[in-house]
Short mmCIF file of C-alpha atoms in Angstrom, two decimals:
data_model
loop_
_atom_site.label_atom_id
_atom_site.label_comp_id
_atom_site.label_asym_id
_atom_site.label_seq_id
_atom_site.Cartn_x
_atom_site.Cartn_y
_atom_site.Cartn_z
CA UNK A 1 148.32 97.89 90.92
CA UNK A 2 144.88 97.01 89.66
CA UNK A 3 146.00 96.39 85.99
CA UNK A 4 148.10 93.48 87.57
CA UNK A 5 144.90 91.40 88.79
CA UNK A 6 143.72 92.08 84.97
CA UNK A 7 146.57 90.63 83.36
CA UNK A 8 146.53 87.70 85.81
CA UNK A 9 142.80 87.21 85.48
CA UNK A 10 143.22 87.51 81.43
CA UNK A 11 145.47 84.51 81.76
CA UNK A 12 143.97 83.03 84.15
CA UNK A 13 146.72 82.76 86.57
CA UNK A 14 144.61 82.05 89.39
CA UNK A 15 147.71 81.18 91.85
CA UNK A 16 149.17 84.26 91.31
CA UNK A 17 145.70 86.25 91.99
CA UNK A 18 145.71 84.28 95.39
CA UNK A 19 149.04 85.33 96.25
CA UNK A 20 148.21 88.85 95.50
CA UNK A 21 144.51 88.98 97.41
CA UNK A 22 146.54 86.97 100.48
CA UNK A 23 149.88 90.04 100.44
CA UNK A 24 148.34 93.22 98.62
CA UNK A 25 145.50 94.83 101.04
CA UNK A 26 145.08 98.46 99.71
CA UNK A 27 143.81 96.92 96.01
CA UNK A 28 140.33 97.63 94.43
CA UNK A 29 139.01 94.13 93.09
CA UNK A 30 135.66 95.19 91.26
CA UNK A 31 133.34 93.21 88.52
CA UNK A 32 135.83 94.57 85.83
CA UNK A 33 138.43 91.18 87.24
CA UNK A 34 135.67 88.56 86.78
CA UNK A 35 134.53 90.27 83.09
CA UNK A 36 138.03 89.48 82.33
CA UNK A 37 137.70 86.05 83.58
CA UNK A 38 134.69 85.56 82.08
CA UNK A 39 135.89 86.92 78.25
CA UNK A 40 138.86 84.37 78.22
CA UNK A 41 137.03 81.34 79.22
CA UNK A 42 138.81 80.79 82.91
CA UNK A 43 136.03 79.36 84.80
CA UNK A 44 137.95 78.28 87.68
CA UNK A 45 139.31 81.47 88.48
CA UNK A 46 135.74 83.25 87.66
CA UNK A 47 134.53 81.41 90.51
CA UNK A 48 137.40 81.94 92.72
CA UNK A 49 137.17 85.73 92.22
CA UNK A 50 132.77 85.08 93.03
CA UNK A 51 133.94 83.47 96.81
CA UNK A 52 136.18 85.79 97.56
CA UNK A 53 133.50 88.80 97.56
CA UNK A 54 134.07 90.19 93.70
CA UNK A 55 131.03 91.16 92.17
CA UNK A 56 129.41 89.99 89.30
CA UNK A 57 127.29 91.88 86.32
CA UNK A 58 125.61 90.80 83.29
CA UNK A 59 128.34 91.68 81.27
CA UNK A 60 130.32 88.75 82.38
CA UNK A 61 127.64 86.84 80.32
CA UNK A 62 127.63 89.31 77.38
CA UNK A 63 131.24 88.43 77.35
CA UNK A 64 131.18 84.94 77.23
CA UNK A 65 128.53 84.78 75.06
CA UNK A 66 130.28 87.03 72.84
CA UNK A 67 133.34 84.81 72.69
CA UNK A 68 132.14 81.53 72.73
CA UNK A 69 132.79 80.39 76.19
CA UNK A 70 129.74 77.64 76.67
CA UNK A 71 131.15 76.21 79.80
CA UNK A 72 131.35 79.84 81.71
CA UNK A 73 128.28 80.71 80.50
CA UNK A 74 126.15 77.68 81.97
CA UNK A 75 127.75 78.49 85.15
CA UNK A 76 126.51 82.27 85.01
CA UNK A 77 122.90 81.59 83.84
CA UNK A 78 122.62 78.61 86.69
CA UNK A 79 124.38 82.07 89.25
CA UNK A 80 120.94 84.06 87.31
CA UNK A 81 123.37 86.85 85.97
CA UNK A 82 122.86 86.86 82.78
CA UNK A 83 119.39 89.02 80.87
CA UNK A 84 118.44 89.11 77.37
CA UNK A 85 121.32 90.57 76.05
CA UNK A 86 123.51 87.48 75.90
CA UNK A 87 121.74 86.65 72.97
CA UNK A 88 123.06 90.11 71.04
CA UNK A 89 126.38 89.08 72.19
CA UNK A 90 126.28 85.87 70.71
CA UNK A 91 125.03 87.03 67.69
CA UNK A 92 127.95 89.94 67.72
CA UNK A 93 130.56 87.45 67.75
CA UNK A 94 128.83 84.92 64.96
CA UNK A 95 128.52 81.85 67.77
CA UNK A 96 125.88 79.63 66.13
CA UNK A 97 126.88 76.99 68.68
CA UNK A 98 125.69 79.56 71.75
CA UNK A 99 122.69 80.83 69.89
CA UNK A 100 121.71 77.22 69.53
CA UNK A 101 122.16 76.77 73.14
CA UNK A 102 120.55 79.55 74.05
CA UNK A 103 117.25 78.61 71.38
CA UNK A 104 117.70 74.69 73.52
CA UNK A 105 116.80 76.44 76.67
CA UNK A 106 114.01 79.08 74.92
CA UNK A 107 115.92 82.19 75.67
CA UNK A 108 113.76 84.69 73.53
CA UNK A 109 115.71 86.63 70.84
CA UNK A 110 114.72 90.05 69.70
CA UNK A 111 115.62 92.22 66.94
CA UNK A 112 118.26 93.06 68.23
CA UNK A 113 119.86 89.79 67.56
CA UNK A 114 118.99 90.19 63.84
CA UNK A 115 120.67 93.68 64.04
CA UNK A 116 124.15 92.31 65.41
CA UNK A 117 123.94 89.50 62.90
CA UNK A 118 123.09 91.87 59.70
CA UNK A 119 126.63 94.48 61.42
CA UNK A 120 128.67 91.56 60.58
CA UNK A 121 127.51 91.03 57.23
CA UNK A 122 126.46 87.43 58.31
CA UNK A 123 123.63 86.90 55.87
CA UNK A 124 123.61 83.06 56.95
CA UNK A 125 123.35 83.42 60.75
CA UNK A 126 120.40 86.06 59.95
CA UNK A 127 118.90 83.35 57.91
CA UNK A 128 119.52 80.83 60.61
CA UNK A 129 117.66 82.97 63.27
CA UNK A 130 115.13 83.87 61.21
CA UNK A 131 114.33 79.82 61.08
CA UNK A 132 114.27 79.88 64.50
CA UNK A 133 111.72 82.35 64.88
CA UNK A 134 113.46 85.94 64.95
CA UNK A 135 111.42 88.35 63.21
CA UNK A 136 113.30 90.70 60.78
CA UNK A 137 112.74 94.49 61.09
CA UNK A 138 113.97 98.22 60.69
CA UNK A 139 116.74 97.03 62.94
CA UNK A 140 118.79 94.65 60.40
CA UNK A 141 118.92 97.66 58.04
CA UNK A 142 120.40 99.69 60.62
CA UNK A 143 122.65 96.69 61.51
CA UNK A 144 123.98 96.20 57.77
CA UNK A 145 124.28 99.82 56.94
CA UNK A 146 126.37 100.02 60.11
CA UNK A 147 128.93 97.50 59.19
CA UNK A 148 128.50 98.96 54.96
CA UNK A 149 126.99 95.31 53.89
CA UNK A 150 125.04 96.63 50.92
CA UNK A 151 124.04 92.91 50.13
CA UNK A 152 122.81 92.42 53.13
CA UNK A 153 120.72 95.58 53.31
CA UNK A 154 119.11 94.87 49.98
CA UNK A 155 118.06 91.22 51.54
CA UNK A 156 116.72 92.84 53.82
CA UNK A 157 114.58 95.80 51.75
CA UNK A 158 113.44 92.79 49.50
CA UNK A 159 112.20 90.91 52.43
CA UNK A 160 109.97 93.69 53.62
CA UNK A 161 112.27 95.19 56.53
CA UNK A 162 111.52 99.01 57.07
CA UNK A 163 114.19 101.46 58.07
CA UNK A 164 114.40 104.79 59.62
CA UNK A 165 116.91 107.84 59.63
CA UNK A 166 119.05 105.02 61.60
CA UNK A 167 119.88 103.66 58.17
CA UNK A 168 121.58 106.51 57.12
CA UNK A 169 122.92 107.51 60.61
CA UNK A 170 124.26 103.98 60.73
CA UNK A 171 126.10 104.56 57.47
CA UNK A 172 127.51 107.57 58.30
CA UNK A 173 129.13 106.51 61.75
CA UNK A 174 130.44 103.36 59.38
CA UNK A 175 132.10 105.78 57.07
CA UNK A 176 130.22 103.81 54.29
CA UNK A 177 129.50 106.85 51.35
CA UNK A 178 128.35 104.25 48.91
CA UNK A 179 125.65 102.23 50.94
CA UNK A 180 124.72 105.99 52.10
CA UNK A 181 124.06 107.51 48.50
CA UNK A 182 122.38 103.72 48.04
CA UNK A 183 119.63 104.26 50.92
CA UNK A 184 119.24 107.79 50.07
CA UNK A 185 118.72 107.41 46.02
CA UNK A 186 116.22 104.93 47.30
CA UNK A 187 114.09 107.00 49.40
CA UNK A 188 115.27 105.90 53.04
CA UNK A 189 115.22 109.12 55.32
CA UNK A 190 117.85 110.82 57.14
CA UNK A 191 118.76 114.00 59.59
CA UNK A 192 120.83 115.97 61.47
CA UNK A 193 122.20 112.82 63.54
CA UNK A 194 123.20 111.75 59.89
CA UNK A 195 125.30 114.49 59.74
CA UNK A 196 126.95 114.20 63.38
CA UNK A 197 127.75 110.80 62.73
CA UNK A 198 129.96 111.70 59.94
CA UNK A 199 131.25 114.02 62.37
CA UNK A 200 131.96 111.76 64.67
CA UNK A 201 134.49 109.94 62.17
CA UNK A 202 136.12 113.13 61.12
CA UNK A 203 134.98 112.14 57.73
CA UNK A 204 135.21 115.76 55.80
CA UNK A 205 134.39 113.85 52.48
CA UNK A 206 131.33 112.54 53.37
CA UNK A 207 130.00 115.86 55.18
CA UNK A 208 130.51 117.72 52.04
CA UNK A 209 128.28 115.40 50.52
CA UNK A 210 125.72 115.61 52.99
CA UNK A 211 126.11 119.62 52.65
CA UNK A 212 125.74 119.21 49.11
CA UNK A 213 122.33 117.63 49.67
CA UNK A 214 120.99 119.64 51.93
CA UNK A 215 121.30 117.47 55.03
CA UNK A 216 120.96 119.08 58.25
CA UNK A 217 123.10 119.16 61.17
CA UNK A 218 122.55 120.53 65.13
CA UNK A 219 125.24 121.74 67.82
CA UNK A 220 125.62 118.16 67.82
CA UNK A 221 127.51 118.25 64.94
CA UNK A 222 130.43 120.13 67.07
CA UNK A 223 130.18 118.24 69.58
CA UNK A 224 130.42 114.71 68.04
CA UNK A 225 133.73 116.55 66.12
CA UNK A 226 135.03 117.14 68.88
CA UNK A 227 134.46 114.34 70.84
CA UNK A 228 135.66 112.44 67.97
CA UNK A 229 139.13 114.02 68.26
CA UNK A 230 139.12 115.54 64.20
CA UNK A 231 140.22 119.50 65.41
CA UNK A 232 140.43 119.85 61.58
CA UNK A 233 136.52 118.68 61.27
CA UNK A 234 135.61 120.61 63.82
CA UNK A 235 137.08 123.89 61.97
CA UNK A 236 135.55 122.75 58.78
CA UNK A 237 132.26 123.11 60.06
CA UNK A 238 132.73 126.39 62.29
CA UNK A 239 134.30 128.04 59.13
CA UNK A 240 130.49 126.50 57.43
CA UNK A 241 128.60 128.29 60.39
CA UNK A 242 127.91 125.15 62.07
CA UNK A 243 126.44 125.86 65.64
CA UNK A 244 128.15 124.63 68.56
CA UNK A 245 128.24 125.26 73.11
CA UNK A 246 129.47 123.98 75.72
CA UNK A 247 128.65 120.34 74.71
CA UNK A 248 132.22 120.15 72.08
CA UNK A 249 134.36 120.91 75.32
CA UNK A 250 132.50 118.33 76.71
CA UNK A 251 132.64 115.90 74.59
CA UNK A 252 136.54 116.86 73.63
CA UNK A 253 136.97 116.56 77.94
CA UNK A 254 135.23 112.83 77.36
CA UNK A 255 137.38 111.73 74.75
CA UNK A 256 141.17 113.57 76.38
CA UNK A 257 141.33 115.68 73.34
CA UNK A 258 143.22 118.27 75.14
CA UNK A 259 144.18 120.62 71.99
CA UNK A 260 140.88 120.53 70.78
CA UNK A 261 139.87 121.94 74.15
CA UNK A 262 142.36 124.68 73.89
CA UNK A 263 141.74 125.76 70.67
CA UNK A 264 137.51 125.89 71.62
CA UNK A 265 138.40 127.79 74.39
CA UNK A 266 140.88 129.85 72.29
CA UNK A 267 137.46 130.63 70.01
CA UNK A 268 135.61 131.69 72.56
CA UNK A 269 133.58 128.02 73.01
CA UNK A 270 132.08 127.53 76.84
CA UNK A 271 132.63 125.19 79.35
CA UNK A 272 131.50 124.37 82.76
CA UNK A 273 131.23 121.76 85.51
CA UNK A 274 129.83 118.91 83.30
CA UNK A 275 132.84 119.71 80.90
CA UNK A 276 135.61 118.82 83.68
CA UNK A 277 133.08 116.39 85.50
CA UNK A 278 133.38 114.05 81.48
CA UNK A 279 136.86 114.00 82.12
CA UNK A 280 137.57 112.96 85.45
CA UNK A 281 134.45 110.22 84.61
CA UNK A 282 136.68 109.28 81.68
CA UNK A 283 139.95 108.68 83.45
CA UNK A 284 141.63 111.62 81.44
CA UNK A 285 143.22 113.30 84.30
CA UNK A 286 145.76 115.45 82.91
CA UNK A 287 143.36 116.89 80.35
CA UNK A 288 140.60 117.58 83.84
CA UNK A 289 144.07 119.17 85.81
CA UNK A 290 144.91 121.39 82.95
CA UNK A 291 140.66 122.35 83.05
CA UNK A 292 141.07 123.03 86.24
CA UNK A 293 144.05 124.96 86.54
CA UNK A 294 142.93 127.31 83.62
CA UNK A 295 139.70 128.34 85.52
CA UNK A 296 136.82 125.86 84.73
CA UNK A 297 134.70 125.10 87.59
CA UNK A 298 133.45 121.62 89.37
CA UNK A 299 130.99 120.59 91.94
CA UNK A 300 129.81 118.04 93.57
CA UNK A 301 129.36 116.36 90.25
CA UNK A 302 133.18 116.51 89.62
CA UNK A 303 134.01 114.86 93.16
CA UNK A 304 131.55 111.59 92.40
CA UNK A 305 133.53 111.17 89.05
CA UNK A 306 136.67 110.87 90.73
CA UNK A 307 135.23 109.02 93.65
CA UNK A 308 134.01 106.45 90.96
CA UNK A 309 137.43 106.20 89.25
CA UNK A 310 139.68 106.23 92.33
CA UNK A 311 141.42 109.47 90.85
CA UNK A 312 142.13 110.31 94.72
CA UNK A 313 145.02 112.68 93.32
CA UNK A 314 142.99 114.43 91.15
CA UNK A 315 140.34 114.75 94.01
CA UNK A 316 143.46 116.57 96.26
CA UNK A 317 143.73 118.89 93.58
CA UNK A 318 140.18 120.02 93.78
CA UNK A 319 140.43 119.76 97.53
CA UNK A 320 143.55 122.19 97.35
CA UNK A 321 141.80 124.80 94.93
CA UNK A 322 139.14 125.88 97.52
CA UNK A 323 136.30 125.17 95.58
CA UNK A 324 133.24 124.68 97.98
CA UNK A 325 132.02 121.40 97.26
CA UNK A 326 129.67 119.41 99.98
CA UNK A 327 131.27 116.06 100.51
CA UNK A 328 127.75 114.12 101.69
CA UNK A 329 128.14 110.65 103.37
CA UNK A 330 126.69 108.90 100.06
CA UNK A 331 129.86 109.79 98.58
CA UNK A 332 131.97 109.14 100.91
CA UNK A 333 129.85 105.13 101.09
CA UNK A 334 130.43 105.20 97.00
CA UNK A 335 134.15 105.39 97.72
CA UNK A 336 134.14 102.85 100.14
CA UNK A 337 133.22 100.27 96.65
CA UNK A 338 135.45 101.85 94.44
CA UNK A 339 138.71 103.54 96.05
CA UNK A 340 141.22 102.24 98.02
CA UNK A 341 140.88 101.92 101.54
CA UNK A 342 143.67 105.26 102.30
CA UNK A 343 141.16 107.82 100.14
CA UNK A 344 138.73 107.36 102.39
CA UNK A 345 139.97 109.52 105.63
CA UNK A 346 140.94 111.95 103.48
CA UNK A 347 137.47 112.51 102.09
CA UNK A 348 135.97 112.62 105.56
CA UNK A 349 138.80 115.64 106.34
CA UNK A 350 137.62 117.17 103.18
CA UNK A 351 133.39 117.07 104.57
CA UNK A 352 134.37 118.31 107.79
CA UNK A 353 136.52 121.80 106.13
CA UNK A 354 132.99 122.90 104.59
CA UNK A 355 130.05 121.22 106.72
CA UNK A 356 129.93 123.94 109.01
CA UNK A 357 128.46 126.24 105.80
CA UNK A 358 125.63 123.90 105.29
CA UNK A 359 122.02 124.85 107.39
CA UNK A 360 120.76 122.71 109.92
CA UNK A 361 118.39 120.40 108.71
CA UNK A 362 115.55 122.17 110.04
CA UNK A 363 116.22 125.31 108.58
CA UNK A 364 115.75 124.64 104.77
CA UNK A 365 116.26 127.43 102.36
CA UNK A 366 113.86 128.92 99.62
CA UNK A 367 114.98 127.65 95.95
CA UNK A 368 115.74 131.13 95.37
CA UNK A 369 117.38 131.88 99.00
CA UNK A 370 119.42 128.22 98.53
CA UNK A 371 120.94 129.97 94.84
CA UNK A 372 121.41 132.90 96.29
CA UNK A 373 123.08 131.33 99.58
CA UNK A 374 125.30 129.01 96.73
CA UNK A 375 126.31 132.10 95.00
CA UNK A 376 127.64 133.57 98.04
CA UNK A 377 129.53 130.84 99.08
CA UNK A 378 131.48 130.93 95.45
CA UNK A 379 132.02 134.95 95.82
CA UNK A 380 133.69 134.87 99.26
#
């Protein structure tokens, strides 16, 4: 299947690929083959993959630049697909030799550069870049909080660099307690986002803290939990009163936490169509079955998830549960660029069984007639 081409593309086994494209016809080749080219440096079969119709994105140069591939990237910036991002990437993954490139050709940096240098704890690179004209701002506090380099954060407070509740939110998602407590004994500012971050890690320890000084938290909070996988941080802040909705199935449905799921439900927690929709989007289709067969609802929504994943059994399951969804041709065009060639007849069968419910085109409803006409449709 598909995760073939990516292990040939990752070794660059460009012979192989040929045979493949030449003898396997019902195959989706999409910009995720040439990212893999692109990451491991195999510029020969980066280009193949170009002639032969797969696309290319800007992340094929975020990769590169990210892992040091000056050859591949030349070739992408003289193709123009590349923006101003390669220079985070280079920054990300410490390569002075493509940041000088880039600085050769006057590729402007940002502080976002700064930021990426300052998450690795790279105090010389940030002092390289700053030579070369990078200003330094909230955003390398944020950086070194993120990746819990307290020297590098007090560089940056002693060179004048402000900071926001990022700081702190950084820290938090870091799991780094001790550069937190440093930023907030000196004044730096935080809020609820502080306390989903910790959340988001599951980190009990450091939420009690953040109780204990009277930091706030948001439905968020539940959600990030939850999306996080931690069931037992998401009960120690429901047992604390913490406020949560539909947004912790959500983000549970996101991540494939399925016994989180159950045990929100179990509590009473909602759900609805953008609950199943985040986990057909995130390939977690035994989590978005289960959803499904225990009474949550889709829509259209739902359908352009799996179109865009090629979860075409997934997409028969919805077709067999009766739910009236509107296949439009858009869709059906999306699935055209993302799902194998076989889907595709069955979602024109699937527009035809409800298009004779839709109105003409001249006879457009009333908002209030169209929700009206909607709820009907999901009574009978």
């Amino acid at each position: 299947d598909e995760r073939v081409c990516h292990a040939l593309a990752r070794s660059g086994a460009l012979e192989q690929l040929k045979f493949v494209k030449a003898n396997v016809s019902d195959l989706l080749w999409s910009h995720k083959l040439t990212d893999v080219a692109a990451e491991h440096g195999y510029l020969a079969t980066l280009q193949w993959l170009h002639e032969t119709g797969v696309p290319l994105r800007t992340s094929a140069s975020h990769v590169a630049a990210e892992s040091g591939h000056v050859h591949v990237l030349t070739w992408l910036v003289a193709k123009r697909v590349y923006d101003s991002k390669i220079y985070i990437h280079a920054a990300a993954g410490g390569n002075v030799k493509i940041l000088a490139w880039l600085v050769e050709r006057s590729f402007p940096t940002d502080w976002l550069t700064c930021e990426a240098a300052a998450r690795n704890g790279d105090l010389d690179l940030i002092q390289w870049l700053r030579e070369h004209g990078a200003e330094l701002d909230e955003g390398v506090c944020t950086g070194a909080a993120s990746g819990g380099h307290l020297h590098v954060l007090k560089f940056a407070r002693e060179n004048g660099c402000s900071w926001r509740g990022s700081a702190c939110e950084g820290a938090a998602a870091g799991g780094h307690l001790q550069v937190l407590q440093w930023i907030h004994a000196n004044g730096g500012p935080w809020d609820a986002r502080t306390f989903t971050a910790a959340a988001q890690r599951g980190d009990v320890g450091m939420m009690q803290y953040l109780l204990q000084q009277d930091c706030k938290w948001s439905v968020k909070t539940c959600a990030a939990a939850a999306g996080g996988g931690h069931l037992h941080a998401l009960q120690w802040l429901r047992e604390r009163g913490c406020p949560w909705d539909a947004r912790t199935v959500t983000a549970a449905a996101a991540s494939g936490h399925l016994e989180i799921i159950r045990w929100a439900r179990n509590m009473g927690c909602r759900w609805g169509t953008a609950s199943i929709s985040a986990a057909v989007r995130n390939e977690h289709e035994q989590v978005a079955t289960w959803m499904l067969q225990n009474g949550c609802t889709f829509d259209e929504a739902t359908v352009s998830a799996a179109i865009a994943v090629n979860a075409t059994d997934f997409m028969r399951l919805m077709r067999l549960s009766e739910g009236v969804v509107f296949i439009s041709d858009k869709m059906i065009e999306a699935a055209r660029n993302t799902c194998r060639p076989s889907t595709i007849p069955f979602l024109e069968e699937w527009k035809r069984r409800w298009s004779h419910l839709l109105p003409p085109p001249d006879a457009a409803l009333a908002p209030e007639e169209e929700t009206a006409s909607l709820h009907q449709l999901q009574m009978n």
